[in-house]
Short mmCIF file of C-alpha atoms in Angstrom, two decimals:
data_model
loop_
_atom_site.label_atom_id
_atom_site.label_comp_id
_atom_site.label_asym_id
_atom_site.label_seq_id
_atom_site.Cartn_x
_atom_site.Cartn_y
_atom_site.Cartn_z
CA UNK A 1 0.00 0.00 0.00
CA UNK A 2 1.28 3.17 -0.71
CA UNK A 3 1.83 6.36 1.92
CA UNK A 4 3.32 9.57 1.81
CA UNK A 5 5.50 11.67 4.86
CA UNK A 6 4.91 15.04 5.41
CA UNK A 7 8.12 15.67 8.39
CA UNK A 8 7.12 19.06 9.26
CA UNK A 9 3.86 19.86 10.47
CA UNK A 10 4.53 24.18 10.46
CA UNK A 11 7.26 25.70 8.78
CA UNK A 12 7.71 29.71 9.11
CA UNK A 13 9.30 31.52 6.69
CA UNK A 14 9.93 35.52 5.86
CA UNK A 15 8.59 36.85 3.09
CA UNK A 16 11.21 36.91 0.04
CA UNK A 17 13.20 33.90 1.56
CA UNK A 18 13.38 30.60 -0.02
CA UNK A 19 10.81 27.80 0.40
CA UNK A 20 11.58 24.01 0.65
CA UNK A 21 8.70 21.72 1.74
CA UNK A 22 9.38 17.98 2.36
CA UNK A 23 7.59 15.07 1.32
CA UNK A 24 8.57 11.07 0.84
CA UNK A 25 6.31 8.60 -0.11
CA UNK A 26 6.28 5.16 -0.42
CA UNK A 27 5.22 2.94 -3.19
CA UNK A 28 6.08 -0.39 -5.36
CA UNK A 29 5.70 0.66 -8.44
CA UNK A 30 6.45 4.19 -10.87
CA UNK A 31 4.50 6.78 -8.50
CA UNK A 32 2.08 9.38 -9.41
CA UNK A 33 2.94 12.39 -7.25
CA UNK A 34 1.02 15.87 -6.68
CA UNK A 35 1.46 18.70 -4.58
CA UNK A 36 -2.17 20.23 -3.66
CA UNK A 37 -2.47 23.48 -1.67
CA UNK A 38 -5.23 24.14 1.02
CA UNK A 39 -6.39 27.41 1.75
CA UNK A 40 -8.96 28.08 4.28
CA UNK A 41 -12.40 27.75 3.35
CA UNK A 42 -11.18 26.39 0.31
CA UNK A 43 -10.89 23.15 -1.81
CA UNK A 44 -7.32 21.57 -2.26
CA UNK A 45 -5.89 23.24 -5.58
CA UNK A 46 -3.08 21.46 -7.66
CA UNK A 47 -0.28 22.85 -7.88
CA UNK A 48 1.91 20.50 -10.16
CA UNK A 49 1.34 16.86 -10.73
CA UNK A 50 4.86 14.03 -11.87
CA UNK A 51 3.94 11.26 -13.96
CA UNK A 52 7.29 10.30 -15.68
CA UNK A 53 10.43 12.19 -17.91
CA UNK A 54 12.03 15.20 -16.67
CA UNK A 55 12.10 14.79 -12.69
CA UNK A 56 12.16 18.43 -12.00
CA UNK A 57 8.76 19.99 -12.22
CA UNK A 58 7.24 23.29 -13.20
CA UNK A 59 3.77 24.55 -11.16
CA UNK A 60 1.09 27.37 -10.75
CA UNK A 61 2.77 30.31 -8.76
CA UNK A 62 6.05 29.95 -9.00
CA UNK A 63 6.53 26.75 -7.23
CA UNK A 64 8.99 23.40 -8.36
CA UNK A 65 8.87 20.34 -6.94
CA UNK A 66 11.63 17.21 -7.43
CA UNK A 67 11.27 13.76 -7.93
CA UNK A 68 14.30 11.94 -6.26
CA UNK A 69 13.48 7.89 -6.53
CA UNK A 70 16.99 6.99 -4.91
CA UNK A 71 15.18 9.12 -1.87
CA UNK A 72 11.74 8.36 -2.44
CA UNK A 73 11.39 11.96 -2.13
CA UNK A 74 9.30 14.87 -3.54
CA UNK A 75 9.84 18.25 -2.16
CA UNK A 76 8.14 21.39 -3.08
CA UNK A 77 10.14 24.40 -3.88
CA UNK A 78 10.01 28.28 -3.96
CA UNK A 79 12.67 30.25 -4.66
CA UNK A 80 10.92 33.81 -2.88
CA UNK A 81 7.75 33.14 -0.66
CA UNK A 82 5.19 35.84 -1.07
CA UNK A 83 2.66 35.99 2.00
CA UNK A 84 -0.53 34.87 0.30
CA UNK A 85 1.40 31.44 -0.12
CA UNK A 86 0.66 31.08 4.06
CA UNK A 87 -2.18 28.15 3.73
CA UNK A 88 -1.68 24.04 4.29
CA UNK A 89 0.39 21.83 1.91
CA UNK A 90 -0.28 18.70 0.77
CA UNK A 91 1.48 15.90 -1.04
CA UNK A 92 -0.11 12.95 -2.09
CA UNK A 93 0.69 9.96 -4.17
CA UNK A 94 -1.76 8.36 -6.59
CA UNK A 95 -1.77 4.06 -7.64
CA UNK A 96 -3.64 2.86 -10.53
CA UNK A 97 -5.95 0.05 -9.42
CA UNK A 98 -5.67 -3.07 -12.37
CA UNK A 99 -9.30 -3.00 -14.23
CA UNK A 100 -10.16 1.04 -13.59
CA UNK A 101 -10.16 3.13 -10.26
CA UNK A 102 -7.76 4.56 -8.61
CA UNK A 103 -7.08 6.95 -5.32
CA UNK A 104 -4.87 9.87 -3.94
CA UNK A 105 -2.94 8.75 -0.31
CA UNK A 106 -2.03 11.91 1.07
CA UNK A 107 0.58 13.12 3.56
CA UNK A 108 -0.62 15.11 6.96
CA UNK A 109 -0.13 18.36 5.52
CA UNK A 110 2.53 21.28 6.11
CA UNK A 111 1.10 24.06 7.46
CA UNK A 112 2.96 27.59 6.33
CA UNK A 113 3.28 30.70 8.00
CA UNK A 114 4.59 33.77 6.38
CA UNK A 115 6.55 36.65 8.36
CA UNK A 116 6.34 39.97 7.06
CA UNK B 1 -17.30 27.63 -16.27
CA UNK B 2 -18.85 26.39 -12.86
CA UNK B 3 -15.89 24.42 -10.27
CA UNK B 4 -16.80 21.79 -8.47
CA UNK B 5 -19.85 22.44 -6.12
CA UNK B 6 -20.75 20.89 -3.32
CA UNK B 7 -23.94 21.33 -0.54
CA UNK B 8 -24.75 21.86 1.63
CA UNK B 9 -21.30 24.12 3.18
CA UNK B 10 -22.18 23.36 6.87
CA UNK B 11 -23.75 20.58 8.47
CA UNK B 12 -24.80 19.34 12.08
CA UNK B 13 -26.21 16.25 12.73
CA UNK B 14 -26.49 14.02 16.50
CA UNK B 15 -25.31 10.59 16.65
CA UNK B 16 -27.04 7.94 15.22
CA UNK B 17 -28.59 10.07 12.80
CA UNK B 18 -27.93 9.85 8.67
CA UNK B 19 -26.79 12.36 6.21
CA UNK B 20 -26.19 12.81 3.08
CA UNK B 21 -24.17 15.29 1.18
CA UNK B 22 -24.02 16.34 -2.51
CA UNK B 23 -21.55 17.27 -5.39
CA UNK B 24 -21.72 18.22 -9.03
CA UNK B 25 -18.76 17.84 -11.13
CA UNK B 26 -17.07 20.24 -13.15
CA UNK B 27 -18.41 20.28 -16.86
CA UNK B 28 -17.37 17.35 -18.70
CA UNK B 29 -16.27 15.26 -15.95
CA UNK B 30 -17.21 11.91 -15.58
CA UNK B 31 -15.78 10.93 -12.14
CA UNK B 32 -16.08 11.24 -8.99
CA UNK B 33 -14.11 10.93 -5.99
CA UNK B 34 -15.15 11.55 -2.31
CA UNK B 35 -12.68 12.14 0.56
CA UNK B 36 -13.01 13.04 4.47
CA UNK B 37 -10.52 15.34 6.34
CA UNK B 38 -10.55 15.59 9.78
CA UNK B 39 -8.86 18.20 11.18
CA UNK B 40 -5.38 18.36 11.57
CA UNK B 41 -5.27 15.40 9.13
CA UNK B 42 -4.65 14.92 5.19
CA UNK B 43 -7.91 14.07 3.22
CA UNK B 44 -8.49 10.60 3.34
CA UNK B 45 -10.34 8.58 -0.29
CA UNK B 46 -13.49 6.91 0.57
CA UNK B 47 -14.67 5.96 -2.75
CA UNK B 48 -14.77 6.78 -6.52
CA UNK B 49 -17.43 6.40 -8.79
CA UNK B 50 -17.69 6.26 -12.62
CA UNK B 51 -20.16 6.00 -14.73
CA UNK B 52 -22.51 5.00 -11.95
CA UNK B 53 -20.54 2.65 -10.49
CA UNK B 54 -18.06 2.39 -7.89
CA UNK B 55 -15.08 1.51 -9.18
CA UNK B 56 -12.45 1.90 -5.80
CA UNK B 57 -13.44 2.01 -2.31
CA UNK B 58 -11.12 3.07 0.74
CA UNK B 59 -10.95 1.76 4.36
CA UNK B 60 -14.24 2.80 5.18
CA UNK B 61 -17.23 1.05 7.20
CA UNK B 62 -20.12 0.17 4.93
CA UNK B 63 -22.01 3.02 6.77
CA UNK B 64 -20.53 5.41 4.03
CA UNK B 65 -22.34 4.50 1.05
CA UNK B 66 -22.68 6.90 -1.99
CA UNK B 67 -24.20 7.03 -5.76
CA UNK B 68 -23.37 8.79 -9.09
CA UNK B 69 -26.10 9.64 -10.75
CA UNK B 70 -26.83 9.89 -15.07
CA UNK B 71 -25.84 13.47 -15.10
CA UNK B 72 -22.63 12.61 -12.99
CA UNK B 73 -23.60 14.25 -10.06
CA UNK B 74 -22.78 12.11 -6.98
CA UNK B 75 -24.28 12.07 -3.45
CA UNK B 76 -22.07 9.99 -0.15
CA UNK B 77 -24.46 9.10 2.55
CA UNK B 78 -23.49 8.20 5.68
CA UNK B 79 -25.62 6.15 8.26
CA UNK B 80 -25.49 5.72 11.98
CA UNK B 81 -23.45 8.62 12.53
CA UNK B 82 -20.84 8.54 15.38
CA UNK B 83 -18.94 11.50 16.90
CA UNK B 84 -15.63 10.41 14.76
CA UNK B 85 -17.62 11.22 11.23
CA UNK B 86 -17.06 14.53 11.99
CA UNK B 87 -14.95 16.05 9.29
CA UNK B 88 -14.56 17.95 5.98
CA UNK B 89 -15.86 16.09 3.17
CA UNK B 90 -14.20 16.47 0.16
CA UNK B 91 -15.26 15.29 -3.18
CA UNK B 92 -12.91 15.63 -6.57
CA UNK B 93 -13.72 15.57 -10.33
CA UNK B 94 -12.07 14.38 -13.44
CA UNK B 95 -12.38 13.06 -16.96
CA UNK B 96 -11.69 9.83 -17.92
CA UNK B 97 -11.13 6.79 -15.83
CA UNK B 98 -7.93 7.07 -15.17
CA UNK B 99 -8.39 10.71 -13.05
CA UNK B 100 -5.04 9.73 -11.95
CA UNK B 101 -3.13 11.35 -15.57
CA UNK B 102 -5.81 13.52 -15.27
CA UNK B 103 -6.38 16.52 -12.94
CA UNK B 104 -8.79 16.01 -9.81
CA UNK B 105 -10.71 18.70 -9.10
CA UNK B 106 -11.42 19.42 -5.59
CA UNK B 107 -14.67 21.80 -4.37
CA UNK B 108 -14.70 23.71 -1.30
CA UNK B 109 -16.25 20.71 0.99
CA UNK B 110 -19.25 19.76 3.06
CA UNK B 111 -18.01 20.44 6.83
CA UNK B 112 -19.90 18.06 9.18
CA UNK B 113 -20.33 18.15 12.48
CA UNK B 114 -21.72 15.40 14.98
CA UNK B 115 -23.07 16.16 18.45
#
């Protein structure tokens, strides 16, 4: 079964500084791995999505993420935080079930905070 | 070109009652996918449905039941309520059946409360 790791609960950054959100997941076969962000009041939006190729991916609002299978990792990245990005941070990991269906796992959520 | 929607926004039911909560899909999409969050927690799937039928179903009791309906609307109804249904559900469109390639939509979801 798969499962993703989300290490830090709340992360506080400044606004301007670099962003770096952690996530490893766990799964048997080629993952499907998305980064969804949670503001409140509001649905989860996606924010980028790997499949397969080119391991570094681009997203909505400035924001990367990494696919690292040696480290069964996928971190979100931002190279200058701006303070509407404060809201809750989720990676997930999707399996395709044999004969249609499949699911999202997701992580526990990062929370971020933004200094001014 | 309407989101996902989902009613009603709020919701408080006492235990032992049943519920049921609703969601229309984006435009075009032909599945649906419902999830609970309870706080402090990642969203969790409970089942998917396309087409009508359930085609995945999570580690959930068979008090969560749901239905998709022609127009691909889909309604999860949940029986015998207990204080630990209490949550944000979440449900997610997408075209195709294989939403995982494609995006999932998520609406703004159904918080429930049980006294």
């Amino acid at each position: 079964a798969q499962s993703v790791t989300q290490p830090d609960i709340h992360i506080t950054v400044s606004e301007g500084a670099s962003l770096e959100l952690r996530c490893n997941y766990s799964y048997g076969a080629t993952p499907y791995l998305f980064w969804y962000v949670q503001s409140p009041g509001q649905g989860l939006q996606l924010l980028l999505k790997y499949f397969s190729g080119d391991t570094l991916v681009q997203g909505i609002k400035g924001f990367e993420a990494e696919f690292k299978r040696s480290q069964s990792s996928f971190n979100l990245r931002k190279p200058s935080v701006h303070w509407s990005d404060a809201a809750e941070y989720f990676c997930a990991v999707g399996a395709l079930k044999t004969g249609g269906g499949n699911k999202l796992t997701f992580g526990t959520g990062t929370q971020l905070k933004v200094e001014l | 070109d309407a989101g996902v929607t989902q009613s009603p926004t709020h919701l408080i039911k006492t235990r032992g009652q049943q519920v049921t909560l609703r969601c229309s899909p984006k435009s075009g999409h032909d599945t649906v996918s419902w999830y609970q969050q309870a706080l402090g927690q990642g969203p969790q799937f409970i089942f998917q449905y396309y087409e009508e039928e359930e085609r995945q179903r999570g580690n959930f009791p068979d008090r969560f039941s749901g239905h998709q309906f022609p127009n691909y609307s889909s309604e999860l109804n949940v029986n015998a309520l207990l204080l630990g249904d209490s949550a944000l559900y979440l449900c997610a469109s997408s075209l195709g059946d294989r939403p995982i390639t494609d995006t999932q939509y998520f609406g703004p979801g159904t918080r429930l409360t049980v006294l």
